[in-house]
mmCIF file of C-alpha atoms in Angstrom:
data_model
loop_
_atom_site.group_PDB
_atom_site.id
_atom_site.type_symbol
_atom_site.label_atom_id
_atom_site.label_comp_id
_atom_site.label_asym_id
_atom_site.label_seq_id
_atom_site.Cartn_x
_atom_site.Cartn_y
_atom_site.Cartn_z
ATOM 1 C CA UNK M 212 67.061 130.013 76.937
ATOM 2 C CA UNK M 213 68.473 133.529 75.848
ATOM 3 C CA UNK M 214 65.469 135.130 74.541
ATOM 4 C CA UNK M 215 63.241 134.556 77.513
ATOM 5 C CA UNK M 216 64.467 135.022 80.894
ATOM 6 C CA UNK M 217 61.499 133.905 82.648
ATOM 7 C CA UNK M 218 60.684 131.124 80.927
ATOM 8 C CA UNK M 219 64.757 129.927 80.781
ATOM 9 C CA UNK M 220 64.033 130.280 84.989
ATOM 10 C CA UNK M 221 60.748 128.183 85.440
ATOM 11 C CA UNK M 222 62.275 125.949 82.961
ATOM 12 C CA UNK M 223 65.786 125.488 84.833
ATOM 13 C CA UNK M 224 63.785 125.400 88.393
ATOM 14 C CA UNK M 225 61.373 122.789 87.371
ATOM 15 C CA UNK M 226 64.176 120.234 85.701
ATOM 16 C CA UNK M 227 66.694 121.230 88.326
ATOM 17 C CA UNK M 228 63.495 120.184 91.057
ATOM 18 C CA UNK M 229 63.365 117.153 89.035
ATOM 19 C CA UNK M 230 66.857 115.848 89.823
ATOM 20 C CA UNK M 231 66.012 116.905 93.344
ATOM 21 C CA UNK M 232 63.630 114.772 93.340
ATOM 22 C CA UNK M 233 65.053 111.919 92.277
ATOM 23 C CA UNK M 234 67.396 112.178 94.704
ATOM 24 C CA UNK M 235 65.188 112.315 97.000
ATOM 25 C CA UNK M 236 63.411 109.197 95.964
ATOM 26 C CA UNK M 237 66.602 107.168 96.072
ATOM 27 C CA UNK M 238 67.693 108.813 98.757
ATOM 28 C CA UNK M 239 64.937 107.025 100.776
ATOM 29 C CA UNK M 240 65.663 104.694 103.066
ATOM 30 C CA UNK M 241 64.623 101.306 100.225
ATOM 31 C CA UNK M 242 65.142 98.396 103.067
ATOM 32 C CA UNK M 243 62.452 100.680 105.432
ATOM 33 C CA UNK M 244 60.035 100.359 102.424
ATOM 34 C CA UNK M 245 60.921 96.966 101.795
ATOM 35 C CA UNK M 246 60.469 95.690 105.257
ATOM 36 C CA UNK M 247 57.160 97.263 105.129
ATOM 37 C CA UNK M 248 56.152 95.751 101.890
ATOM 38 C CA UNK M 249 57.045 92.107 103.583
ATOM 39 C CA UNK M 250 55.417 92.685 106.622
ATOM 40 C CA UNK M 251 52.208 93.338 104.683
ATOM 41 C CA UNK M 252 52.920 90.602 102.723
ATOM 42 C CA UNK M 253 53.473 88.273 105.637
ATOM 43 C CA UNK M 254 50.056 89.482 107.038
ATOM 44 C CA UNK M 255 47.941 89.193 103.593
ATOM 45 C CA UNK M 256 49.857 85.524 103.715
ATOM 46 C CA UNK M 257 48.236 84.413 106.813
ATOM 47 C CA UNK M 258 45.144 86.094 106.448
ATOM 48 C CA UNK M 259 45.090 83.438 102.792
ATOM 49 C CA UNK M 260 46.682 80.490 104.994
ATOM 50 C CA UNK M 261 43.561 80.651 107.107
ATOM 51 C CA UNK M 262 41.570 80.270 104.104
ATOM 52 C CA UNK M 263 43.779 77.663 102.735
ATOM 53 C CA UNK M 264 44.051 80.111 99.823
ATOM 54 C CA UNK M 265 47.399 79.397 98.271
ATOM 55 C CA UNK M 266 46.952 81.577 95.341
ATOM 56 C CA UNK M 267 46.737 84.807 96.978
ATOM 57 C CA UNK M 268 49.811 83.951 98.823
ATOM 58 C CA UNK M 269 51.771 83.668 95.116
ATOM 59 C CA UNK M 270 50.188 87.044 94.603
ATOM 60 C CA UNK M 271 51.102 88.966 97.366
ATOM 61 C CA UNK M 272 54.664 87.371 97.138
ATOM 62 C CA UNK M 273 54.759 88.904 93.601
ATOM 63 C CA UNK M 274 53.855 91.906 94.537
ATOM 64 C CA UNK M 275 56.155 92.325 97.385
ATOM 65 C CA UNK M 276 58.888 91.283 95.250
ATOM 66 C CA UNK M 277 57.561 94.028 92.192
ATOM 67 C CA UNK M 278 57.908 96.664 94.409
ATOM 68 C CA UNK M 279 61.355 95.755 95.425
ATOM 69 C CA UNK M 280 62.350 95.759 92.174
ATOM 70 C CA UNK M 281 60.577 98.905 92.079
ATOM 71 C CA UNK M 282 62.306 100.856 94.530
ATOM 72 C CA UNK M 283 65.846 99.324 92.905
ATOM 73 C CA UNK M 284 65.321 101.170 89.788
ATOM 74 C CA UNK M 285 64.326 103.793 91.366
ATOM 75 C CA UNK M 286 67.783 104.043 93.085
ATOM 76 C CA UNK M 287 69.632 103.463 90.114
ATOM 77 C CA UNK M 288 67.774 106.717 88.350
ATOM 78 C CA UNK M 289 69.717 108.870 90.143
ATOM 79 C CA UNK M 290 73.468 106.605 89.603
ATOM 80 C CA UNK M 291 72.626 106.826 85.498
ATOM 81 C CA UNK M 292 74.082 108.540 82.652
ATOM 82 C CA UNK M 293 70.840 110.607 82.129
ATOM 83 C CA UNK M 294 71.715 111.999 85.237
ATOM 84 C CA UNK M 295 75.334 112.747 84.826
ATOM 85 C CA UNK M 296 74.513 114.447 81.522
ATOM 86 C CA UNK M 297 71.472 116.684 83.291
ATOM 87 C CA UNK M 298 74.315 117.638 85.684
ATOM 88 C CA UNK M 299 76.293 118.578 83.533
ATOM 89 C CA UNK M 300 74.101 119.908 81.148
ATOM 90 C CA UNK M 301 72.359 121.824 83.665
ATOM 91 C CA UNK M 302 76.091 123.177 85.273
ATOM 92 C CA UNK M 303 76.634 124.678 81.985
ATOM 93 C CA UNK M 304 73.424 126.326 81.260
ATOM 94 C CA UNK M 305 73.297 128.047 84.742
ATOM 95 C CA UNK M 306 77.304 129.055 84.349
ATOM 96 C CA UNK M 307 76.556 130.361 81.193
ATOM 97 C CA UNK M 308 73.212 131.800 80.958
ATOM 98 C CA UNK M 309 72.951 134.833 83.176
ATOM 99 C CA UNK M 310 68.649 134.658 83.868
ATOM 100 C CA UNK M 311 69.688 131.103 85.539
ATOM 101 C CA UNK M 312 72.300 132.435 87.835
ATOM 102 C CA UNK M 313 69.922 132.399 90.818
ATOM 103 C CA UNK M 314 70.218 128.687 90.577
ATOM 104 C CA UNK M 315 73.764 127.747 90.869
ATOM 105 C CA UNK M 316 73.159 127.230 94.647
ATOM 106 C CA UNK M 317 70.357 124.997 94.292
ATOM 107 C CA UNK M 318 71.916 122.793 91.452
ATOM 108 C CA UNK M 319 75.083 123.017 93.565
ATOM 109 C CA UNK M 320 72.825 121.297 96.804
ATOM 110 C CA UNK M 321 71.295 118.639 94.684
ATOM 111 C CA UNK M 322 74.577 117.742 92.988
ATOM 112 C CA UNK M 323 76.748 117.522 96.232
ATOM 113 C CA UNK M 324 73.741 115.436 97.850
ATOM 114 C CA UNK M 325 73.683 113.393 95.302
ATOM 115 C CA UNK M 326 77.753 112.910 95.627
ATOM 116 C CA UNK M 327 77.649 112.136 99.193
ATOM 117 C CA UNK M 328 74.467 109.773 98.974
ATOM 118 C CA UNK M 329 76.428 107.556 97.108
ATOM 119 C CA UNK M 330 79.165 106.041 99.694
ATOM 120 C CA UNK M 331 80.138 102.709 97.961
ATOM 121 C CA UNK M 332 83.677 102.224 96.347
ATOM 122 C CA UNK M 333 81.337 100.962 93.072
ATOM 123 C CA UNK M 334 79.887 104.375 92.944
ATOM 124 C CA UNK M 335 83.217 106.375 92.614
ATOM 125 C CA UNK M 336 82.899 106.862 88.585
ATOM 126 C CA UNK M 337 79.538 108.607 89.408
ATOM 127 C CA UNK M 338 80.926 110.413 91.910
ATOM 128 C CA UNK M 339 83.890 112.088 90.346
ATOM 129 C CA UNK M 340 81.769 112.886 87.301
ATOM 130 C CA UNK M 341 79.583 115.215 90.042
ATOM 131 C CA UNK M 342 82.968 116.534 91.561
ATOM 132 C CA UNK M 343 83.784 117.390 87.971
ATOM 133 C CA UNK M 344 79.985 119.070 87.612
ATOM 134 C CA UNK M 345 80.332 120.912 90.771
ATOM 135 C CA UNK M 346 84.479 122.095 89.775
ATOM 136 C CA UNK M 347 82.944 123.635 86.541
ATOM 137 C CA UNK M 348 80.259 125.335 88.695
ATOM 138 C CA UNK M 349 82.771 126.802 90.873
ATOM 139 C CA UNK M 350 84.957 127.969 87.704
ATOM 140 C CA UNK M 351 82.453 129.983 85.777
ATOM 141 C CA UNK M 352 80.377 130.739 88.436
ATOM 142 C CA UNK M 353 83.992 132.015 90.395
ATOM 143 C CA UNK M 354 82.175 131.005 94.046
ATOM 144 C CA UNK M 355 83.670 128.643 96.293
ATOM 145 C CA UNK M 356 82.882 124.939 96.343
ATOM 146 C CA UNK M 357 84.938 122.944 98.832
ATOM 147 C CA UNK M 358 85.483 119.596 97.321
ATOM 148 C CA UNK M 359 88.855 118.676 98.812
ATOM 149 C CA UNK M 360 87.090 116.621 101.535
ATOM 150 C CA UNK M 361 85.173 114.320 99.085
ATOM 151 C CA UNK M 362 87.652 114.234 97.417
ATOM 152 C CA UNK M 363 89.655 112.920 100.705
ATOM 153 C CA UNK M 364 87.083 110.997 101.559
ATOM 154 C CA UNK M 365 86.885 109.063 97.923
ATOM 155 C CA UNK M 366 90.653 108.542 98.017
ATOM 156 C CA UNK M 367 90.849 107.143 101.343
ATOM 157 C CA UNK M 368 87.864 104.586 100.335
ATOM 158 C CA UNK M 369 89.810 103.529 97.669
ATOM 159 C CA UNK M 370 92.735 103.024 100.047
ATOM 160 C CA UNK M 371 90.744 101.176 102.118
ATOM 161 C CA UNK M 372 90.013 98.844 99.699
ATOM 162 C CA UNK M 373 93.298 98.088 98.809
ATOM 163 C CA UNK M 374 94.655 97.484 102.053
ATOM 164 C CA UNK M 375 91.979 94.897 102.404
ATOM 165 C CA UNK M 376 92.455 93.302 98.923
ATOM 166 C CA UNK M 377 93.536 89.646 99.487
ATOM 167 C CA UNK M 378 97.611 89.632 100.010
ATOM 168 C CA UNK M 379 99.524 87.088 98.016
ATOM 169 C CA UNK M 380 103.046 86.683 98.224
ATOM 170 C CA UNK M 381 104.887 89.940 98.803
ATOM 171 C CA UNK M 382 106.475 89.919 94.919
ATOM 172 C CA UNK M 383 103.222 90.193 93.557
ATOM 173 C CA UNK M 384 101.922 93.020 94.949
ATOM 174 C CA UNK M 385 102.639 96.608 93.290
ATOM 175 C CA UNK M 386 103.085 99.546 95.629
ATOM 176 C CA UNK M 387 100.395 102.428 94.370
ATOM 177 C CA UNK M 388 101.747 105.692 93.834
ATOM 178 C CA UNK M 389 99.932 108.854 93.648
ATOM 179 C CA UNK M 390 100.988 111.881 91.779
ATOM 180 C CA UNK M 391 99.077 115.430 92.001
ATOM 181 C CA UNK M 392 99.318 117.717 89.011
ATOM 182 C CA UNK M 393 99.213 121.197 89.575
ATOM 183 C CA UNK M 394 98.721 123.375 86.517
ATOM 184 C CA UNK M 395 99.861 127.121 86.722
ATOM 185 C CA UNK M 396 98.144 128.626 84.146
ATOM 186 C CA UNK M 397 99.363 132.617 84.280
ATOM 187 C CA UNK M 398 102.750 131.919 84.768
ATOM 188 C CA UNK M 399 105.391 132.503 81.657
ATOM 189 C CA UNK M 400 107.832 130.090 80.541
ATOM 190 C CA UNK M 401 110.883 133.153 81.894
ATOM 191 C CA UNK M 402 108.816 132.925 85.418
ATOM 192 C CA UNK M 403 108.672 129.223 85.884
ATOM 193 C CA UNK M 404 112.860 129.546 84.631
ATOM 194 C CA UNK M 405 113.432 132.251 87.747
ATOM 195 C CA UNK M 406 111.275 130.008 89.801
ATOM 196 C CA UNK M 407 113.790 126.917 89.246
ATOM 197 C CA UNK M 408 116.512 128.839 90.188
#
């Protein structure tokens, strides 16, 4: 990727277009498609009933089902570890690589979309692995990418879901504490001293 800038940019656009569009694809609406898929199925199936065709009924059936299954792995492309590591892989390349600089905001679109299409408390591993993508972004790239309201927004799901965890008896539940680190990195040891004082 350093020896050929244009090549390192149609290369970058078309795989960063590819993650786009799987996004895309799983970002589309799967019970729409599905309901459509039945509905054709339900009028294949009484176009066989009238022909007392039974077989063609299995068929369709199958094939409604097939493309069901379909659209689920299509959905679970985009929540898969080949997709974390093109994020990342793909954060570091344009961070680093300065021919690929133009796009930081486009990899920065997909990865935030695909962050925010993914609204389940199940999804939160995936999620902070694409916070983590887009916090290495901001760092070499040094431009600004607000994260603290997903990150708000994944901490209050997960409070959410432990207020309405099933409550035993009082002594067996465990109050949940959170603790924020802060590093400061430039500060010296005699700085942090006059700071305590």
């Amino acid at each position: 990727f350093r020896l050929d800038d244009a090549a390192a940019y149609r290369a970058g656009y078309v795989c960063i277009r590819q993650l786009a569009l799987v996004l895309r694809n799983a970002s589309l609406k799967p019970a729409a498609a599905a309901k459509g898929a039945t509905g054709k199925a339900k009028a294949k199936s009484k176009a066989a009933t009238k022909g007392n065709k039974a077989s063609k009924v299995n068929k369709v059936a199958k094939v409604a089902k097939g493309k069901a299954r379909a659209k689920s792995k299509i959905a679970e492309a985009l929540v898969s570890w080949p997709y974390v590591r093109a994020m990342f892989l793909w954060t570091r390349l344009v961070s680093e690589v300065k021919a690929l600089k133009d796009l930081a905001y486009p990899l920065y679109m997909v990865i935030l979309g695909a962050v925010k299409s993914q609204s389940s408390l199940n999804f939160a591993p995936f999620c902070l692995h694409g916070l983590r993508a887009l916090n290495e972004l901001a760092e070499k790239t040094q431009k600004l990418v607000p994260l603290s309201a997903l990150l708000l927004r994944l901490l209050d799901m997960n409070l959410k879901a432990i207020d309405k965890a099933p409550k035993g008896s009082q002594e067996d539940t465990e109050e949940v504490h959170i603790e924020i680190l802060l590093a400061l990195p430039t500060l010296k040891e005699e700085s942090l001293t006059k700071l305590g004082n």
